[in-house]
């Protein structure tokens, strides 16, 4: 179902005490906010999940993980399965973040398996896609993003896709302070929606939530969120400062 979403990806930041502090500074004001039309998802380091899920409902947010295994269970030391996430009341999980693709060599086959694991366990994947700088400069950005979607997501049925959120994150904009221009963001979001329409039909495309990610902050969120095909943001750096993150949530 299409809706306005602001998701915070804390990445590998914050010790337990720091996370507790930041969570309090976000969750306390969130409780008082009128969020009828906006959903907030926090994706902390999964080790701290319980601290978040314990207070999520009463504080108007949902909890997401940043990663899960592509396997269901077994001898995969260090991994965490989708079933384990579900058993900790986690409702969302990032898949295909460019840092996982780059530093952990996650390929499309593995990402498609992760998506399947999550859906089998009733967790909504937040599927990240986006081109590198060289790919945009070579004018292959549509091709690259299209392939990521076909390879990682488009094996799903329409019913399954309904539980997926897509995040367009140009790699050159992540953590760099360089944001996609409103024209670049709208153009790519419209393209993504058109691919979904081609594969699944216009109604499903119109019903899919597509977030923008990449140096989205309290200053540029309003302009980005106002774009026709942008349904909110996946926020990295700015989600680590309560004041900035809350301002982004208020940007719809
Ligand atoms: C991200 O890592 O998903 C992200 C969007 O990071 P940042 O907002 O810091 O660019």
PDB file of C-alpha atoms and ligand atoms in Angstrom:
ATOM      1  CA  UNK A   1       0.000   0.000   0.000  1.00  0.00           C
ATOM      2  CA  UNK A   2       1.381   3.418  -0.975  1.00  0.00           C
ATOM      3  CA  UNK A   3       2.040   5.739   1.934  1.00  0.00           C
ATOM      4  CA  UNK A   4       4.366   8.474   3.161  1.00  0.00           C
ATOM      5  CA  UNK A   5       7.331   6.983   4.960  1.00  0.00           C
ATOM      6  CA  UNK A   6      10.442   8.335   6.635  1.00  0.00           C
ATOM      7  CA  UNK A   7      12.896   5.556   7.497  1.00  0.00           C
ATOM      8  CA  UNK A   8      16.107   6.115   9.464  1.00  0.00           C
ATOM      9  CA  UNK A   9      19.092   3.868   8.722  1.00  0.00           C
ATOM     10  CA  UNK A  10      21.436   4.171  11.692  1.00  0.00           C
ATOM     11  CA  UNK A  11      24.021   1.905  10.007  1.00  0.00           C
ATOM     12  CA  UNK A  12      26.860   0.756  12.315  1.00  0.00           C
ATOM     13  CA  UNK A  13      26.621   3.708  14.688  1.00  0.00           C
ATOM     14  CA  UNK A  14      25.951   4.188  18.414  1.00  0.00           C
ATOM     15  CA  UNK A  15      26.839   2.144  21.460  1.00  0.00           C
ATOM     16  CA  UNK A  16      23.947   0.860  23.567  1.00  0.00           C
ATOM     17  CA  UNK A  17      23.883   3.927  25.794  1.00  0.00           C
ATOM     18  CA  UNK A  18      24.163   6.333  22.870  1.00  0.00           C
ATOM     19  CA  UNK A  19      21.373   4.486  21.072  1.00  0.00           C
ATOM     20  CA  UNK A  20      19.182   4.651  24.166  1.00  0.00           C
ATOM     21  CA  UNK A  21      19.748   8.396  24.316  1.00  0.00           C
ATOM     22  CA  UNK A  22      19.021   9.028  20.641  1.00  0.00           C
ATOM     23  CA  UNK A  23      15.985   6.766  20.716  1.00  0.00           C
ATOM     24  CA  UNK A  24      14.563   8.720  23.647  1.00  0.00           C
ATOM     25  CA  UNK A  25      15.186  12.044  21.895  1.00  0.00           C
ATOM     26  CA  UNK A  26      13.347  10.826  18.794  1.00  0.00           C
ATOM     27  CA  UNK A  27      10.603   8.705  20.349  1.00  0.00           C
ATOM     28  CA  UNK A  28       9.480  11.155  23.006  1.00  0.00           C
ATOM     29  CA  UNK A  29       8.542  13.994  20.603  1.00  0.00           C
ATOM     30  CA  UNK A  30       7.226  11.452  18.060  1.00  0.00           C
ATOM     31  CA  UNK A  31       4.611  10.340  20.567  1.00  0.00           C
ATOM     32  CA  UNK A  32       3.107  13.839  20.518  1.00  0.00           C
ATOM     33  CA  UNK A  33       3.173  14.247  16.735  1.00  0.00           C
ATOM     34  CA  UNK A  34       0.094  13.828  14.583  1.00  0.00           C
ATOM     35  CA  UNK A  35       1.350  11.142  12.219  1.00  0.00           C
ATOM     36  CA  UNK A  36      -1.883   9.966  10.636  1.00  0.00           C
ATOM     37  CA  UNK A  37      -0.450  10.247   7.154  1.00  0.00           C
ATOM     38  CA  UNK A  38       3.205   9.452   7.765  1.00  0.00           C
ATOM     39  CA  UNK A  39       4.860   6.262   8.895  1.00  0.00           C
ATOM     40  CA  UNK A  40       8.212   6.377  10.681  1.00  0.00           C
ATOM     41  CA  UNK A  41      10.543   3.376  10.590  1.00  0.00           C
ATOM     42  CA  UNK A  42      13.742   3.183  12.652  1.00  0.00           C
ATOM     43  CA  UNK A  43      16.449   0.732  11.522  1.00  0.00           C
ATOM     44  CA  UNK A  44      18.984   0.591  14.394  1.00  0.00           C
ATOM     45  CA  UNK A  45      21.767  -1.981  14.789  1.00  0.00           C
ATOM     46  CA  UNK A  46      19.720  -5.152  15.226  1.00  0.00           C
ATOM     47  CA  UNK A  47      21.441  -5.990  18.520  1.00  0.00           C
ATOM     48  CA  UNK A  48      19.342  -3.261  20.150  1.00  0.00           C
ATOM     49  CA  UNK A  49      16.056  -4.305  18.520  1.00  0.00           C
ATOM     50  CA  UNK A  50      14.193  -5.094  21.719  1.00  0.00           C
ATOM     51  CA  UNK A  51      14.807  -1.659  23.186  1.00  0.00           C
ATOM     52  CA  UNK A  52      13.054  -0.269  20.094  1.00  0.00           C
ATOM     53  CA  UNK A  53      10.223  -2.770  19.630  1.00  0.00           C
ATOM     54  CA  UNK A  54       9.299  -2.442  23.329  1.00  0.00           C
ATOM     55  CA  UNK A  55       8.243   1.176  22.856  1.00  0.00           C
ATOM     56  CA  UNK A  56       7.502   1.355  19.117  1.00  0.00           C
ATOM     57  CA  UNK A  57       3.727   1.160  19.151  1.00  0.00           C
ATOM     58  CA  UNK A  58       3.103   3.753  21.847  1.00  0.00           C
ATOM     59  CA  UNK A  59       5.624   6.113  20.232  1.00  0.00           C
ATOM     60  CA  UNK A  60       4.289   5.970  16.661  1.00  0.00           C
ATOM     61  CA  UNK A  61       7.125   4.198  14.910  1.00  0.00           C
ATOM     62  CA  UNK A  62       7.943   0.784  13.466  1.00  0.00           C
ATOM     63  CA  UNK A  63      11.220  -1.097  13.642  1.00  0.00           C
ATOM     64  CA  UNK A  64      13.321  -2.302  10.742  1.00  0.00           C
ATOM     65  CA  UNK A  65      16.542  -4.300  10.467  1.00  0.00           C
ATOM     66  CA  UNK A  66      19.413  -3.326   8.186  1.00  0.00           C
ATOM     67  CA  UNK A  67      20.122  -6.824   6.883  1.00  0.00           C
ATOM     68  CA  UNK A  68      19.137 -10.480   7.093  1.00  0.00           C
ATOM     69  CA  UNK A  69      20.496 -13.789   5.841  1.00  0.00           C
ATOM     70  CA  UNK A  70      19.464 -15.212   2.493  1.00  0.00           C
ATOM     71  CA  UNK A  71      19.218 -18.605   4.222  1.00  0.00           C
ATOM     72  CA  UNK A  72      16.342 -19.796   6.373  1.00  0.00           C
ATOM     73  CA  UNK A  73      18.464 -21.329   9.186  1.00  0.00           C
ATOM     74  CA  UNK A  74      21.490 -23.470   9.901  1.00  0.00           C
ATOM     75  CA  UNK A  75      25.286 -23.342   9.988  1.00  0.00           C
ATOM     76  CA  UNK A  76      25.857 -19.737   8.907  1.00  0.00           C
ATOM     77  CA  UNK A  77      27.937 -18.293  11.744  1.00  0.00           C
ATOM     78  CA  UNK A  78      27.219 -14.665  12.484  1.00  0.00           C
ATOM     79  CA  UNK A  79      24.080 -14.468  10.368  1.00  0.00           C
ATOM     80  CA  UNK A  80      20.579 -13.505  11.446  1.00  0.00           C
ATOM     81  CA  UNK A  81      17.553 -15.021   9.738  1.00  0.00           C
ATOM     82  CA  UNK A  82      14.305 -13.381   8.723  1.00  0.00           C
ATOM     83  CA  UNK A  83      12.465 -15.736  11.106  1.00  0.00           C
ATOM     84  CA  UNK A  84      14.643 -14.437  13.975  1.00  0.00           C
ATOM     85  CA  UNK A  85      13.823 -10.843  13.022  1.00  0.00           C
ATOM     86  CA  UNK A  86      10.139 -11.673  12.946  1.00  0.00           C
ATOM     87  CA  UNK A  87      10.363 -13.303  16.375  1.00  0.00           C
ATOM     88  CA  UNK A  88      11.736  -9.976  17.678  1.00  0.00           C
ATOM     89  CA  UNK A  89       8.723  -8.076  16.236  1.00  0.00           C
ATOM     90  CA  UNK A  90      10.715  -6.485  13.446  1.00  0.00           C
ATOM     91  CA  UNK A  91       8.441  -5.499  10.578  1.00  0.00           C
ATOM     92  CA  UNK A  92      10.817  -4.136   7.916  1.00  0.00           C
ATOM     93  CA  UNK A  93      14.286  -4.900   6.623  1.00  0.00           C
ATOM     94  CA  UNK A  94      16.620  -3.117   4.214  1.00  0.00           C
ATOM     95  CA  UNK A  95      17.791  -5.216   1.271  1.00  0.00           C
ATOM     96  CA  UNK A  96      20.349  -4.279  -1.351  1.00  0.00           C
ATOM     97  CA  UNK A  97      21.747  -1.172   0.292  1.00  0.00           C
ATOM     98  CA  UNK A  98      24.706  -0.037  -1.818  1.00  0.00           C
ATOM     99  CA  UNK A  99      27.064  -0.553   1.137  1.00  0.00           C
ATOM    100  CA  UNK A 100      26.011  -4.227   1.320  1.00  0.00           C
ATOM    101  CA  UNK A 101      26.329  -4.592  -2.450  1.00  0.00           C
ATOM    102  CA  UNK A 102      29.789  -3.001  -2.404  1.00  0.00           C
ATOM    103  CA  UNK A 103      31.498  -4.106   0.816  1.00  0.00           C
ATOM    104  CA  UNK A 104      29.838  -7.527   1.232  1.00  0.00           C
ATOM    105  CA  UNK A 105      29.590  -8.474  -2.445  1.00  0.00           C
ATOM    106  CA  UNK A 106      25.854  -9.021  -2.307  1.00  0.00           C
ATOM    107  CA  UNK A 107      24.664  -9.844  -5.796  1.00  0.00           C
ATOM    108  CA  UNK A 108      21.194  -9.860  -7.275  1.00  0.00           C
ATOM    109  CA  UNK A 109      20.649 -13.582  -6.733  1.00  0.00           C
ATOM    110  CA  UNK A 110      21.415 -13.233  -3.034  1.00  0.00           C
ATOM    111  CA  UNK A 111      19.228 -10.122  -2.765  1.00  0.00           C
ATOM    112  CA  UNK A 112      16.307 -11.903  -4.416  1.00  0.00           C
ATOM    113  CA  UNK A 113      16.728 -14.736  -1.893  1.00  0.00           C
ATOM    114  CA  UNK A 114      16.743 -12.236   0.984  1.00  0.00           C
ATOM    115  CA  UNK A 115      13.558 -10.655  -0.340  1.00  0.00           C
ATOM    116  CA  UNK A 116      11.951 -14.124  -0.466  1.00  0.00           C
ATOM    117  CA  UNK A 117      13.079 -14.972   3.074  1.00  0.00           C
ATOM    118  CA  UNK A 118      11.613 -11.743   4.387  1.00  0.00           C
ATOM    119  CA  UNK A 119       8.284 -12.113   2.617  1.00  0.00           C
ATOM    120  CA  UNK A 120       7.976 -15.723   3.774  1.00  0.00           C
ATOM    121  CA  UNK A 121       8.287 -14.372   7.307  1.00  0.00           C
ATOM    122  CA  UNK A 122       5.850 -11.493   6.797  1.00  0.00           C
ATOM    123  CA  UNK A 123       8.523  -8.784   6.949  1.00  0.00           C
ATOM    124  CA  UNK A 124       8.405  -5.993   4.369  1.00  0.00           C
ATOM    125  CA  UNK A 125      11.644  -5.560   2.437  1.00  0.00           C
ATOM    126  CA  UNK A 126      12.830  -2.002   1.792  1.00  0.00           C
ATOM    127  CA  UNK A 127      14.572  -2.741  -1.488  1.00  0.00           C
ATOM    128  CA  UNK A 128      17.368  -0.277  -2.313  1.00  0.00           C
ATOM    129  CA  UNK A 129      18.494   0.440  -5.854  1.00  0.00           C
ATOM    130  CA  UNK A 130      20.611   3.140  -7.419  1.00  0.00           C
ATOM    131  CA  UNK A 131      23.424   3.857  -9.813  1.00  0.00           C
ATOM    132  CA  UNK A 132      27.073   4.763  -9.179  1.00  0.00           C
ATOM    133  CA  UNK A 133      28.492   8.081 -10.348  1.00  0.00           C
ATOM    134  CA  UNK A 134      30.273   6.537 -13.365  1.00  0.00           C
ATOM    135  CA  UNK A 135      27.010   4.914 -14.414  1.00  0.00           C
ATOM    136  CA  UNK A 136      25.151   8.228 -14.313  1.00  0.00           C
ATOM    137  CA  UNK A 137      27.983   9.946 -16.152  1.00  0.00           C
ATOM    138  CA  UNK A 138      27.855   7.211 -18.798  1.00  0.00           C
ATOM    139  CA  UNK A 139      24.096   7.764 -19.026  1.00  0.00           C
ATOM    140  CA  UNK A 140      23.366   4.133 -18.070  1.00  0.00           C
ATOM    141  CA  UNK A 141      21.528   4.969 -14.826  1.00  0.00           C
ATOM    142  CA  UNK A 142      18.085   3.882 -16.066  1.00  0.00           C
ATOM    143  CA  UNK A 143      19.467   0.616 -17.383  1.00  0.00           C
ATOM    144  CA  UNK A 144      21.329  -0.074 -14.114  1.00  0.00           C
ATOM    145  CA  UNK A 145      18.349   0.630 -11.860  1.00  0.00           C
ATOM    146  CA  UNK A 146      16.024  -1.293 -14.185  1.00  0.00           C
ATOM    147  CA  UNK A 147      18.276  -4.348 -14.007  1.00  0.00           C
ATOM    148  CA  UNK A 148      18.508  -4.149 -10.206  1.00  0.00           C
ATOM    149  CA  UNK A 149      14.707  -4.193 -10.024  1.00  0.00           C
ATOM    150  CA  UNK A 150      14.251  -6.983 -12.562  1.00  0.00           C
ATOM    151  CA  UNK A 151      16.919  -9.172 -10.956  1.00  0.00           C
ATOM    152  CA  UNK A 152      16.103  -8.531  -7.303  1.00  0.00           C
ATOM    153  CA  UNK A 153      12.359  -7.963  -7.218  1.00  0.00           C
ATOM    154  CA  UNK A 154      10.460  -8.702 -10.367  1.00  0.00           C
ATOM    155  CA  UNK A 155      10.280 -12.448  -9.759  1.00  0.00           C
ATOM    156  CA  UNK A 156       7.621 -11.615  -7.143  1.00  0.00           C
ATOM    157  CA  UNK A 157       3.901 -11.951  -7.691  1.00  0.00           C
ATOM    158  CA  UNK A 158       1.829  -8.758  -7.617  1.00  0.00           C
ATOM    159  CA  UNK A 159       0.522  -9.772  -4.220  1.00  0.00           C
ATOM    160  CA  UNK A 160       4.044 -10.123  -2.870  1.00  0.00           C
ATOM    161  CA  UNK A 161       5.205  -6.846  -4.402  1.00  0.00           C
ATOM    162  CA  UNK A 162       2.445  -5.096  -2.482  1.00  0.00           C
ATOM    163  CA  UNK A 163       4.503  -5.717   0.679  1.00  0.00           C
ATOM    164  CA  UNK A 164       7.698  -4.226  -0.705  1.00  0.00           C
ATOM    165  CA  UNK A 165       8.922  -0.643  -0.354  1.00  0.00           C
ATOM    166  CA  UNK A 166      11.432   0.580  -2.916  1.00  0.00           C
ATOM    167  CA  UNK A 167      14.163   3.099  -2.076  1.00  0.00           C
ATOM    168  CA  UNK A 168      15.964   4.840  -4.912  1.00  0.00           C
ATOM    169  CA  UNK A 169      19.406   5.767  -3.594  1.00  0.00           C
ATOM    170  CA  UNK A 170      21.916   7.092  -6.111  1.00  0.00           C
ATOM    171  CA  UNK A 171      25.224   5.817  -4.738  1.00  0.00           C
ATOM    172  CA  UNK A 172      26.925   9.145  -5.459  1.00  0.00           C
ATOM    173  CA  UNK A 173      24.479  10.855  -3.117  1.00  0.00           C
ATOM    174  CA  UNK A 174      24.849   8.519  -0.125  1.00  0.00           C
ATOM    175  CA  UNK A 175      26.768  10.146   2.695  1.00  0.00           C
ATOM    176  CA  UNK A 176      28.356  12.658   0.320  1.00  0.00           C
ATOM    177  CA  UNK A 177      26.238  15.749   0.917  1.00  0.00           C
ATOM    178  CA  UNK A 178      25.364  15.731  -2.812  1.00  0.00           C
ATOM    179  CA  UNK A 179      21.636  15.264  -3.202  1.00  0.00           C
ATOM    180  CA  UNK A 180      19.908  14.324  -6.439  1.00  0.00           C
ATOM    181  CA  UNK A 181      18.201  17.388  -7.876  1.00  0.00           C
ATOM    182  CA  UNK A 182      14.398  17.333  -7.713  1.00  0.00           C
ATOM    183  CA  UNK A 183      14.395  16.746 -11.500  1.00  0.00           C
ATOM    184  CA  UNK A 184      16.785  13.783 -11.225  1.00  0.00           C
ATOM    185  CA  UNK A 185      14.825  12.259  -8.344  1.00  0.00           C
ATOM    186  CA  UNK A 186      11.403  12.692  -9.965  1.00  0.00           C
ATOM    187  CA  UNK A 187      12.657  11.372 -13.295  1.00  0.00           C
ATOM    188  CA  UNK A 188      14.058   8.185 -11.762  1.00  0.00           C
ATOM    189  CA  UNK A 189      11.067   7.621  -9.456  1.00  0.00           C
ATOM    190  CA  UNK A 190       8.700   7.991 -12.426  1.00  0.00           C
ATOM    191  CA  UNK A 191      10.873   5.565 -14.384  1.00  0.00           C
ATOM    192  CA  UNK A 192      10.747   3.000 -11.551  1.00  0.00           C
ATOM    193  CA  UNK A 193       6.970   3.372 -11.363  1.00  0.00           C
ATOM    194  CA  UNK A 194       6.726   2.923 -15.140  1.00  0.00           C
ATOM    195  CA  UNK A 195       8.695  -0.343 -14.947  1.00  0.00           C
ATOM    196  CA  UNK A 196       6.356  -1.618 -12.245  1.00  0.00           C
ATOM    197  CA  UNK A 197       3.383  -0.607 -14.417  1.00  0.00           C
ATOM    198  CA  UNK A 198       4.827  -2.466 -17.384  1.00  0.00           C
ATOM    199  CA  UNK A 199       5.378  -5.637 -15.394  1.00  0.00           C
ATOM    200  CA  UNK A 200       2.427  -5.573 -12.944  1.00  0.00           C
ATOM    201  CA  UNK A 201      -0.053  -2.984 -14.258  1.00  0.00           C
ATOM    202  CA  UNK A 202      -0.728   0.668 -13.490  1.00  0.00           C
ATOM    203  CA  UNK A 203      -2.824   0.086 -10.341  1.00  0.00           C
ATOM    204  CA  UNK A 204       0.000  -1.813  -8.639  1.00  0.00           C
ATOM    205  CA  UNK A 205       2.521   0.819  -9.776  1.00  0.00           C
ATOM    206  CA  UNK A 206       0.363   3.607  -8.365  1.00  0.00           C
ATOM    207  CA  UNK A 207       0.112   1.698  -5.110  1.00  0.00           C
ATOM    208  CA  UNK A 208       3.875   1.177  -4.610  1.00  0.00           C
ATOM    209  CA  UNK A 209       5.797   3.302  -2.108  1.00  0.00           C
ATOM    210  CA  UNK A 210       9.060   4.648  -3.546  1.00  0.00           C
ATOM    211  CA  UNK A 211      11.423   6.466  -1.169  1.00  0.00           C
ATOM    212  CA  UNK A 212      14.369   8.691  -2.032  1.00  0.00           C
ATOM    213  CA  UNK A 213      17.682   8.263  -0.197  1.00  0.00           C
ATOM    214  CA  UNK A 214      20.992  10.089  -0.483  1.00  0.00           C
ATOM    215  CA  UNK A 215      21.962  13.086   1.646  1.00  0.00           C
ATOM    216  CA  UNK A 216      18.329  13.880   2.348  1.00  0.00           C
ATOM    217  CA  UNK A 217      18.224  16.370   5.215  1.00  0.00           C
ATOM    218  CA  UNK A 218      16.044  18.846   7.074  1.00  0.00           C
ATOM    219  CA  UNK A 219      16.708  21.483   4.407  1.00  0.00           C
ATOM    220  CA  UNK A 220      15.958  19.550   1.216  1.00  0.00           C
ATOM    221  CA  UNK A 221      13.336  17.032   2.407  1.00  0.00           C
ATOM    222  CA  UNK A 222      10.323  19.279   1.799  1.00  0.00           C
ATOM    223  CA  UNK A 223      11.161  19.843  -1.855  1.00  0.00           C
ATOM    224  CA  UNK A 224      11.948  16.164  -2.465  1.00  0.00           C
ATOM    225  CA  UNK A 225       8.863  14.849  -0.652  1.00  0.00           C
ATOM    226  CA  UNK A 226       6.622  17.195  -2.652  1.00  0.00           C
ATOM    227  CA  UNK A 227       7.580  15.467  -5.910  1.00  0.00           C
ATOM    228  CA  UNK A 228       4.809  13.489  -7.559  1.00  0.00           C
ATOM    229  CA  UNK A 229       6.520  10.095  -7.417  1.00  0.00           C
ATOM    230  CA  UNK A 230       8.531  10.506  -4.203  1.00  0.00           C
ATOM    231  CA  UNK A 231       6.745   9.027  -1.189  1.00  0.00           C
ATOM    232  CA  UNK A 232       9.286   9.882   1.486  1.00  0.00           C
ATOM    233  CA  UNK A 233      12.886   9.198   2.377  1.00  0.00           C
ATOM    234  CA  UNK A 234      15.431   6.687   3.563  1.00  0.00           C
ATOM    235  CA  UNK A 235      17.687   8.761   5.766  1.00  0.00           C
ATOM    236  CA  UNK A 236      21.224   7.872   6.852  1.00  0.00           C
ATOM    237  CA  UNK A 237      23.365  10.601   8.432  1.00  0.00           C
ATOM    238  CA  UNK A 238      20.490  12.918   9.326  1.00  0.00           C
ATOM    239  CA  UNK A 239      18.681  10.113  11.172  1.00  0.00           C
ATOM    240  CA  UNK A 240      21.437  10.199  13.806  1.00  0.00           C
ATOM    241  CA  UNK A 241      20.461  13.690  14.946  1.00  0.00           C
ATOM    242  CA  UNK A 242      17.068  13.743  16.628  1.00  0.00           C
ATOM    243  CA  UNK A 243      16.299  17.347  15.727  1.00  0.00           C
ATOM    244  CA  UNK A 244      17.113  16.818  12.031  1.00  0.00           C
ATOM    245  CA  UNK A 245      15.256  13.543  11.779  1.00  0.00           C
ATOM    246  CA  UNK A 246      12.139  15.012  13.409  1.00  0.00           C
ATOM    247  CA  UNK A 247      12.298  17.996  11.044  1.00  0.00           C
ATOM    248  CA  UNK A 248      12.445  15.599   8.080  1.00  0.00           C
ATOM    249  CA  UNK A 249       9.369  13.760   9.370  1.00  0.00           C
ATOM    250  CA  UNK A 250       7.553  17.110   9.499  1.00  0.00           C
ATOM    251  CA  UNK A 251       8.482  17.843   5.863  1.00  0.00           C
ATOM    252  CA  UNK A 252       5.402  16.293   4.228  1.00  0.00           C
TER     253      UNK A 252
HETATM  254  C1  LIG B   1      21.631   5.643   3.317  1.00  0.00           C
HETATM  255  O1  LIG B   1      22.687   5.140   3.680  1.00  0.00           O
HETATM  256  O2  LIG B   1      20.650   4.921   3.060  1.00  0.00           O
HETATM  257  C2  LIG B   1      21.574   7.084   3.165  1.00  0.00           C
HETATM  258  C3  LIG B   1      20.589   7.589   2.493  1.00  0.00           C
HETATM  259  O3  LIG B   1      22.589   7.789   3.744  1.00  0.00           O
HETATM  260  P1  LIG B   1      22.727   9.391   3.821  1.00  0.00           P
HETATM  261  O4  LIG B   1      21.361   9.942   4.141  1.00  0.00           O
HETATM  262  O5  LIG B   1      23.731   9.641   4.879  1.00  0.00           O
HETATM  263  O6  LIG B   1      23.171   9.842   2.462  1.00  0.00           O
END
